[in-house]
XYZ file of C-alpha atoms in Angstrom:
368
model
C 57.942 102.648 130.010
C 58.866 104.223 133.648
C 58.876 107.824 134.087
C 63.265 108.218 133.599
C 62.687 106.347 130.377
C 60.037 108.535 129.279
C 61.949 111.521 130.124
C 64.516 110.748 128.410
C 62.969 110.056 125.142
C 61.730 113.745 125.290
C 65.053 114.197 122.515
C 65.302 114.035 118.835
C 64.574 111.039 117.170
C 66.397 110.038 113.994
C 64.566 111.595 110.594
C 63.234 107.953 109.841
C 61.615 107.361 113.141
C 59.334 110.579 113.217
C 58.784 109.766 109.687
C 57.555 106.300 110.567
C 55.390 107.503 113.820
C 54.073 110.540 112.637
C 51.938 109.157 110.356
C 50.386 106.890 113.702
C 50.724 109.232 116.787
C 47.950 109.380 118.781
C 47.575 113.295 119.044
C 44.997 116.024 119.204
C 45.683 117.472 115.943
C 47.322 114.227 113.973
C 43.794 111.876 113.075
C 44.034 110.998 109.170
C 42.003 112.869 107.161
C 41.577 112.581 102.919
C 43.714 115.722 102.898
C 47.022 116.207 104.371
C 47.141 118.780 106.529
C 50.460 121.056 106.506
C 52.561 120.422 109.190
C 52.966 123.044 112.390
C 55.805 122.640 114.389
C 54.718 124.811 118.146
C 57.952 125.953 120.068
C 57.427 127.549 123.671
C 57.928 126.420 126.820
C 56.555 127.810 130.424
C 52.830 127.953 131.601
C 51.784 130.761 129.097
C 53.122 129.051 126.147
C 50.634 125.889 126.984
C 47.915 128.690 126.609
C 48.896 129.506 122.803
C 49.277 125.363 122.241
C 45.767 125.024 123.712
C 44.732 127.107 120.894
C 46.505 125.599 118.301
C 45.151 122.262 119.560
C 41.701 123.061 119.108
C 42.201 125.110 115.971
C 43.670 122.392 114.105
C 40.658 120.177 115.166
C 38.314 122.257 112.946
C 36.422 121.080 109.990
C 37.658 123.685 108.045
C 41.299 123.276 109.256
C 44.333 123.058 106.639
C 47.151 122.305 109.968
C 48.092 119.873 112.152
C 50.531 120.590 115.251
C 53.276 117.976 113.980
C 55.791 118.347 116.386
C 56.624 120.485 119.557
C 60.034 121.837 120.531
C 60.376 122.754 124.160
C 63.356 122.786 127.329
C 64.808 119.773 128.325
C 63.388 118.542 131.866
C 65.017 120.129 134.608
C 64.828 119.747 138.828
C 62.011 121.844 140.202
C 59.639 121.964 143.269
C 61.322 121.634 146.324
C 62.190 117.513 145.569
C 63.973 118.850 142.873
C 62.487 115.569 140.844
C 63.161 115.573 137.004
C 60.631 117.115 135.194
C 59.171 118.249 132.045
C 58.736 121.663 130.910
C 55.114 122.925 131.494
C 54.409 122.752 127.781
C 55.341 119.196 127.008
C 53.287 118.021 129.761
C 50.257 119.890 128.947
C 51.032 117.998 125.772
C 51.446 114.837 126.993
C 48.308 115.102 129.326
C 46.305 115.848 126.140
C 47.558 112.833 124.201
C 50.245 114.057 121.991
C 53.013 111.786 121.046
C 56.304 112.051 123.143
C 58.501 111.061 120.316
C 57.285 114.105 118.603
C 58.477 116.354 121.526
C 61.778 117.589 121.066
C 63.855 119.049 123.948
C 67.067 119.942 122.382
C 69.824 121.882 124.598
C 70.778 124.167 121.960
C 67.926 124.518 118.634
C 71.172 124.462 116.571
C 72.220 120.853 117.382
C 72.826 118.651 113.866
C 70.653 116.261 115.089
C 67.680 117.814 116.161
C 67.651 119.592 112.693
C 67.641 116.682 110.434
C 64.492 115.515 112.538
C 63.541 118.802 112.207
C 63.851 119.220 107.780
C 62.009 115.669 107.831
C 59.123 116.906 108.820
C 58.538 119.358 106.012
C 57.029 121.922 108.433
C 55.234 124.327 106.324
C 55.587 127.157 109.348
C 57.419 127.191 112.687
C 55.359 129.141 115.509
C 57.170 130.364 118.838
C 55.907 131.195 121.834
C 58.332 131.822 124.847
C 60.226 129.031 123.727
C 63.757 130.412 125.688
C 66.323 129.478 123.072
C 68.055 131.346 120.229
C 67.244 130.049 117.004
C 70.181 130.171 114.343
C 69.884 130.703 110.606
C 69.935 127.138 110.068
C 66.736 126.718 112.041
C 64.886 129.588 110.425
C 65.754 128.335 106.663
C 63.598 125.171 107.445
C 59.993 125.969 107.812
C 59.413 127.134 103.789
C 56.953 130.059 105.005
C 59.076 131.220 107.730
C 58.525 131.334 112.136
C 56.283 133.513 113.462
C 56.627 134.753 117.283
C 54.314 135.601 119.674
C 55.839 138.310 121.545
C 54.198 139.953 124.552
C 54.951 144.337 123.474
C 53.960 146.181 120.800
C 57.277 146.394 118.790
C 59.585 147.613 118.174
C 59.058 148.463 121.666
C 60.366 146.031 124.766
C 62.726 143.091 122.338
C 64.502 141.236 124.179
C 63.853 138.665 127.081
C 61.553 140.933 129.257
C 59.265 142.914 127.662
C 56.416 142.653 130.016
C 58.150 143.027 133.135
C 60.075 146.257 131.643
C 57.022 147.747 130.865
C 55.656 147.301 133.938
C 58.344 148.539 135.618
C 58.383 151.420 133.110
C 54.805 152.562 134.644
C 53.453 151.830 131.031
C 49.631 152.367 130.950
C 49.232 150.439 127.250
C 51.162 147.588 126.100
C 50.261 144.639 123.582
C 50.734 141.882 121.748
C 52.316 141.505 118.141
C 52.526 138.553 115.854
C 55.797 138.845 114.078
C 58.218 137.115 111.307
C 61.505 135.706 113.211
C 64.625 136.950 111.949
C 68.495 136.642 113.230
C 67.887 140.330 114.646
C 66.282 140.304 118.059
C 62.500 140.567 118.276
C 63.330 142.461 114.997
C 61.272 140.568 112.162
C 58.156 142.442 109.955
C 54.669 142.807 112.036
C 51.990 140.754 111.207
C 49.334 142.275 113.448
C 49.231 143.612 116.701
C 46.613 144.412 120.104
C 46.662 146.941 122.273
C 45.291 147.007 125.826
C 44.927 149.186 128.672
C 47.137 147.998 131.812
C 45.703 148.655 135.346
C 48.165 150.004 137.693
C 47.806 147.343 139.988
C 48.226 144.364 137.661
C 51.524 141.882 138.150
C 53.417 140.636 135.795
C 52.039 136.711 135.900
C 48.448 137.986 135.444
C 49.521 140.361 132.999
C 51.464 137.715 130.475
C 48.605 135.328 130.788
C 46.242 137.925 129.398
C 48.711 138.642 126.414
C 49.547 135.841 125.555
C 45.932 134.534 125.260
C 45.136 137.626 123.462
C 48.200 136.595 121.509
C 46.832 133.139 120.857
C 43.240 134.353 119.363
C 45.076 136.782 117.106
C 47.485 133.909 115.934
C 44.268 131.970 114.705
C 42.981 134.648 113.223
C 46.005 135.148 110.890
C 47.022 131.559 110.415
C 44.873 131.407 107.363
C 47.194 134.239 105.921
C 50.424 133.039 107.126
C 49.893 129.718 105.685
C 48.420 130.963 102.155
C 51.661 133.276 102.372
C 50.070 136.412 102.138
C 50.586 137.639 105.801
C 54.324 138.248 104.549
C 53.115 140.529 101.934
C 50.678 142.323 103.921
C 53.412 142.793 107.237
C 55.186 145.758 107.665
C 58.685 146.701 108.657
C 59.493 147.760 112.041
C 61.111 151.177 112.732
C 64.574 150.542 114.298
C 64.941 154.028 115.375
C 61.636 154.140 117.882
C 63.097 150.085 119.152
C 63.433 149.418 123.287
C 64.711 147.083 124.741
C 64.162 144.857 127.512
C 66.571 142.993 128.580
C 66.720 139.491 131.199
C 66.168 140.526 134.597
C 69.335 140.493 137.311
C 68.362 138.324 140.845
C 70.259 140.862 142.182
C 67.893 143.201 140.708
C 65.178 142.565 143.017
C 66.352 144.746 146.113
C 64.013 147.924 147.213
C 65.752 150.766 147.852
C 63.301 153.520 149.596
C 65.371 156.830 148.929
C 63.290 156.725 145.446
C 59.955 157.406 144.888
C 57.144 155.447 145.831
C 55.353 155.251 142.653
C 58.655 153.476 140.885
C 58.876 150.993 143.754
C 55.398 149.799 143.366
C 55.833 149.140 139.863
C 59.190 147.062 140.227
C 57.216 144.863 142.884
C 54.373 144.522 140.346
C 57.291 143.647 137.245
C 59.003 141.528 139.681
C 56.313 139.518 141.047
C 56.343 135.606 140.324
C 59.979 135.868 139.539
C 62.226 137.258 141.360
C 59.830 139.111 143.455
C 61.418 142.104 145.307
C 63.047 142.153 148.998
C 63.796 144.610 151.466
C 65.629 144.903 154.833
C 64.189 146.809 157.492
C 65.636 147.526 160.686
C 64.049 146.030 163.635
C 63.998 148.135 167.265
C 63.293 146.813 170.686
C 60.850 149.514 172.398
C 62.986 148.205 175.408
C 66.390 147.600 175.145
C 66.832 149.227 171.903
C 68.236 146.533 170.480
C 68.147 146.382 166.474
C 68.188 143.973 164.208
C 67.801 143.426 160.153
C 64.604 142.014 158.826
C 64.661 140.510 155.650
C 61.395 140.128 153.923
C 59.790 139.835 150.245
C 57.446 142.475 149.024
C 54.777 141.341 147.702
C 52.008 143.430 146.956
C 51.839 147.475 147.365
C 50.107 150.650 146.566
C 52.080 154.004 145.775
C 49.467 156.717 147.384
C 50.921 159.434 145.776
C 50.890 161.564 148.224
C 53.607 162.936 150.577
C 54.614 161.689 153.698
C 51.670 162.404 156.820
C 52.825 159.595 159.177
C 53.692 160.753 162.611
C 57.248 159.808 164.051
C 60.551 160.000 162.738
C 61.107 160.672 159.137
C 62.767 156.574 159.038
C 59.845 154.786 161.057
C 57.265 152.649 159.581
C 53.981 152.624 160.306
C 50.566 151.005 159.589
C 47.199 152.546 158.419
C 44.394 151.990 156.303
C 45.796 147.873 156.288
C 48.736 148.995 155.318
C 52.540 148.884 156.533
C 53.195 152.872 155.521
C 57.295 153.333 154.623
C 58.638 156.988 153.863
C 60.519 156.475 150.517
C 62.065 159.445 148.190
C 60.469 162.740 147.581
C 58.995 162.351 150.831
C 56.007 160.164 149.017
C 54.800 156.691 150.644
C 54.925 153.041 149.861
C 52.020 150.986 150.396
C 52.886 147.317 151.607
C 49.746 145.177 151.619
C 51.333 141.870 151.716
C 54.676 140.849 153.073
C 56.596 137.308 153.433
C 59.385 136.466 155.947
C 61.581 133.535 154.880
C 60.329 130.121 154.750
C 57.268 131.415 155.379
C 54.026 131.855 153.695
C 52.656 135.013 152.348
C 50.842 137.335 155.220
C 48.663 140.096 155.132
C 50.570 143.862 156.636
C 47.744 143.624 159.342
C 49.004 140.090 160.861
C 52.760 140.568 160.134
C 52.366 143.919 161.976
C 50.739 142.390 164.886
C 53.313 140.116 165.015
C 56.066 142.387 165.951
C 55.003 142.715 169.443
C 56.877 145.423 171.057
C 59.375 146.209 168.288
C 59.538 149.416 165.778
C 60.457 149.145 162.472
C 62.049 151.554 160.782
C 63.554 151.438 156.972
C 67.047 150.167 156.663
């Protein structure tokens, strides 16, 4: 089967096929055994969700294991990389690379299509776990699984539901955040707690690093409870969440992603740390010739900083930007200064402040 083929089989098979081949797929977590296992059906879809499937893999492989990972749900392939070639979604091909079945990976546009359900209810899945999966799930997806979905989400709700919870905390200056394990309802993010971890966030983490820790952290905790959730206690034993202390966090703007330096330093830094990965943050400076006194606009991405926290000591005027201690130095709002360690022009790679400032070579720069 070429690769277009194969993509396109990553859809929903009629009830009878996945009836037929689930009983023969080749898969980490489908080899016969004297007992059936109860059937797990993993949603999730970017690079962190292959991190909770990685654990659900190996669970299941356990002596002592009562689950098998019967079918994944995931994004349709779409164009990435710069040949915008068709591809999968980082999940399904973690899942293909480790032997799982492709006609027991669903991509479905919407999780609500007619189709995709009925392959879906002939399964039988016993629970539904979701894991940045990326697509609303109706009422008639959630009556299926007969004890329920659980979520990973990446906050300690009620705080941060919604579609960026640990980029708004990040961007919040939040020095604890979490992980909770929670029942999916048709409210958003809004289902009874399972269990939750805290952990401490260092103010210089970004937002990739900071999701991969969760999430994994996520991961372990889901194995711990999955003994619960599937003996149906962990619905008994979770616990309401209190609407009136809920945030929310919603899906980041593009347009979002522009600096403006009349605020403080301290809240810049942490939207180029929420920011980072996607969009990252830009910035136009204003570019002088010592000579002529020409200008110009620079436009550049921000992407790493410190906030020093202390108010503005720089020599020159109170617009210029300077560099010290490895650092491009720019006067922002209550006359505090932002840190830019790393810095990249378009089409260009990522530099150091050190070699982009030597690079200027006879200009000033001043903040736009």
């Amino acid at each position: 089967m070429n690769s277009s083929m194969m993509l396109r089989r990553f859809c929903c098979f009629s009830a009878n096929a996945i009836s037929s081949s689930s009983s023969s797929s080749a898969s980490p977590s489908s080899s016969l055994s004297p007992t059936r296992k109860k059937p797990l059906v993993f949603l999730g879809s970017p690079q962190v969700s292959a991190i909770v499937l990685d654990a659900l893999f190996n669970a299941s492989l356990a002596p002592d294991s009562s689950f098998e990972v019967a079918a994944i749900v995931t994004q349709p392939p779409a164009r990435r990389d710069r040949g915008r070639k068709l591809m999968p979604s980082p999940v399904a091909q973690y899942a293909i690379d480790n032997g799982f079945s492709p006609e027991l990976i669903f991509t479905p546009v919407r999780a609500g299509e007619e189709a995709f359900l009925s392959s879906l209810k002939a399964l039988q899945p016993e629970i539904c776990i979701t894991a940045a999966y990326g697509n609303i799930l109706p009422r008639k997806f959630l009556n299926i699984p007969q004890l329920g979905t659980v979520n990973i989400h990446p906050s300690l709700l009620p705080q941060y539901r919604g579609a960026a919870p640990v980029q708004r905390a990040l961007q919040d200056g939040v020095n604890e955040t979490g992980v909770s394990l929670a029942f999916t309802v048709r409210a958003l993010d809004a289902g009874p707690v399972i269990a939750t971890e805290r952990i401490k966030v260092d103010d210089q983490i970004k937002a990739p690093d900071l999701l991969n820790i969760l999430f994994s952290k996520g991961s372990t905790l889901l194995v711990q409870e999955l003994p619960s959730i599937l003996n149906g206690s962990a619905m008994e034993k979770a616990h309401p969440q209190d609407d009136m202390k809920a945030t929310l966090a919603p899906k980041i703007n593009p347009e979002e992603s522009w600096l403006c330096f009349d605020v403080e330093a301290p809240v810049l830094h942490n939207k180029v740390r929420a920011f980072a990965g996607w969009p990252g943050t830009r910035a136009k400076l204003f570019m002088f010739d010592k000579k002529t006194s020409n200008h110009s606009v620079l436009e550049l991405k921000i992407i790493t900083t410190r906030a020093s926290g202390q108010t503005k000591t720089s020599a020159g005027g109170a617009d210029d930007v300077s560099f010290r201690n490895n650092a491009l130095i720019i006067p922002c709002g209550g006359r505090t200064e932002l840190e830019v360690l790393e810095v990249q022009l378009p089409g260009k790679k990522v530099v150091s402040a050190g070699a982009f400032w030597n690079g200027l070579r006879g200009h000033l720069l001043k903040k736009s």
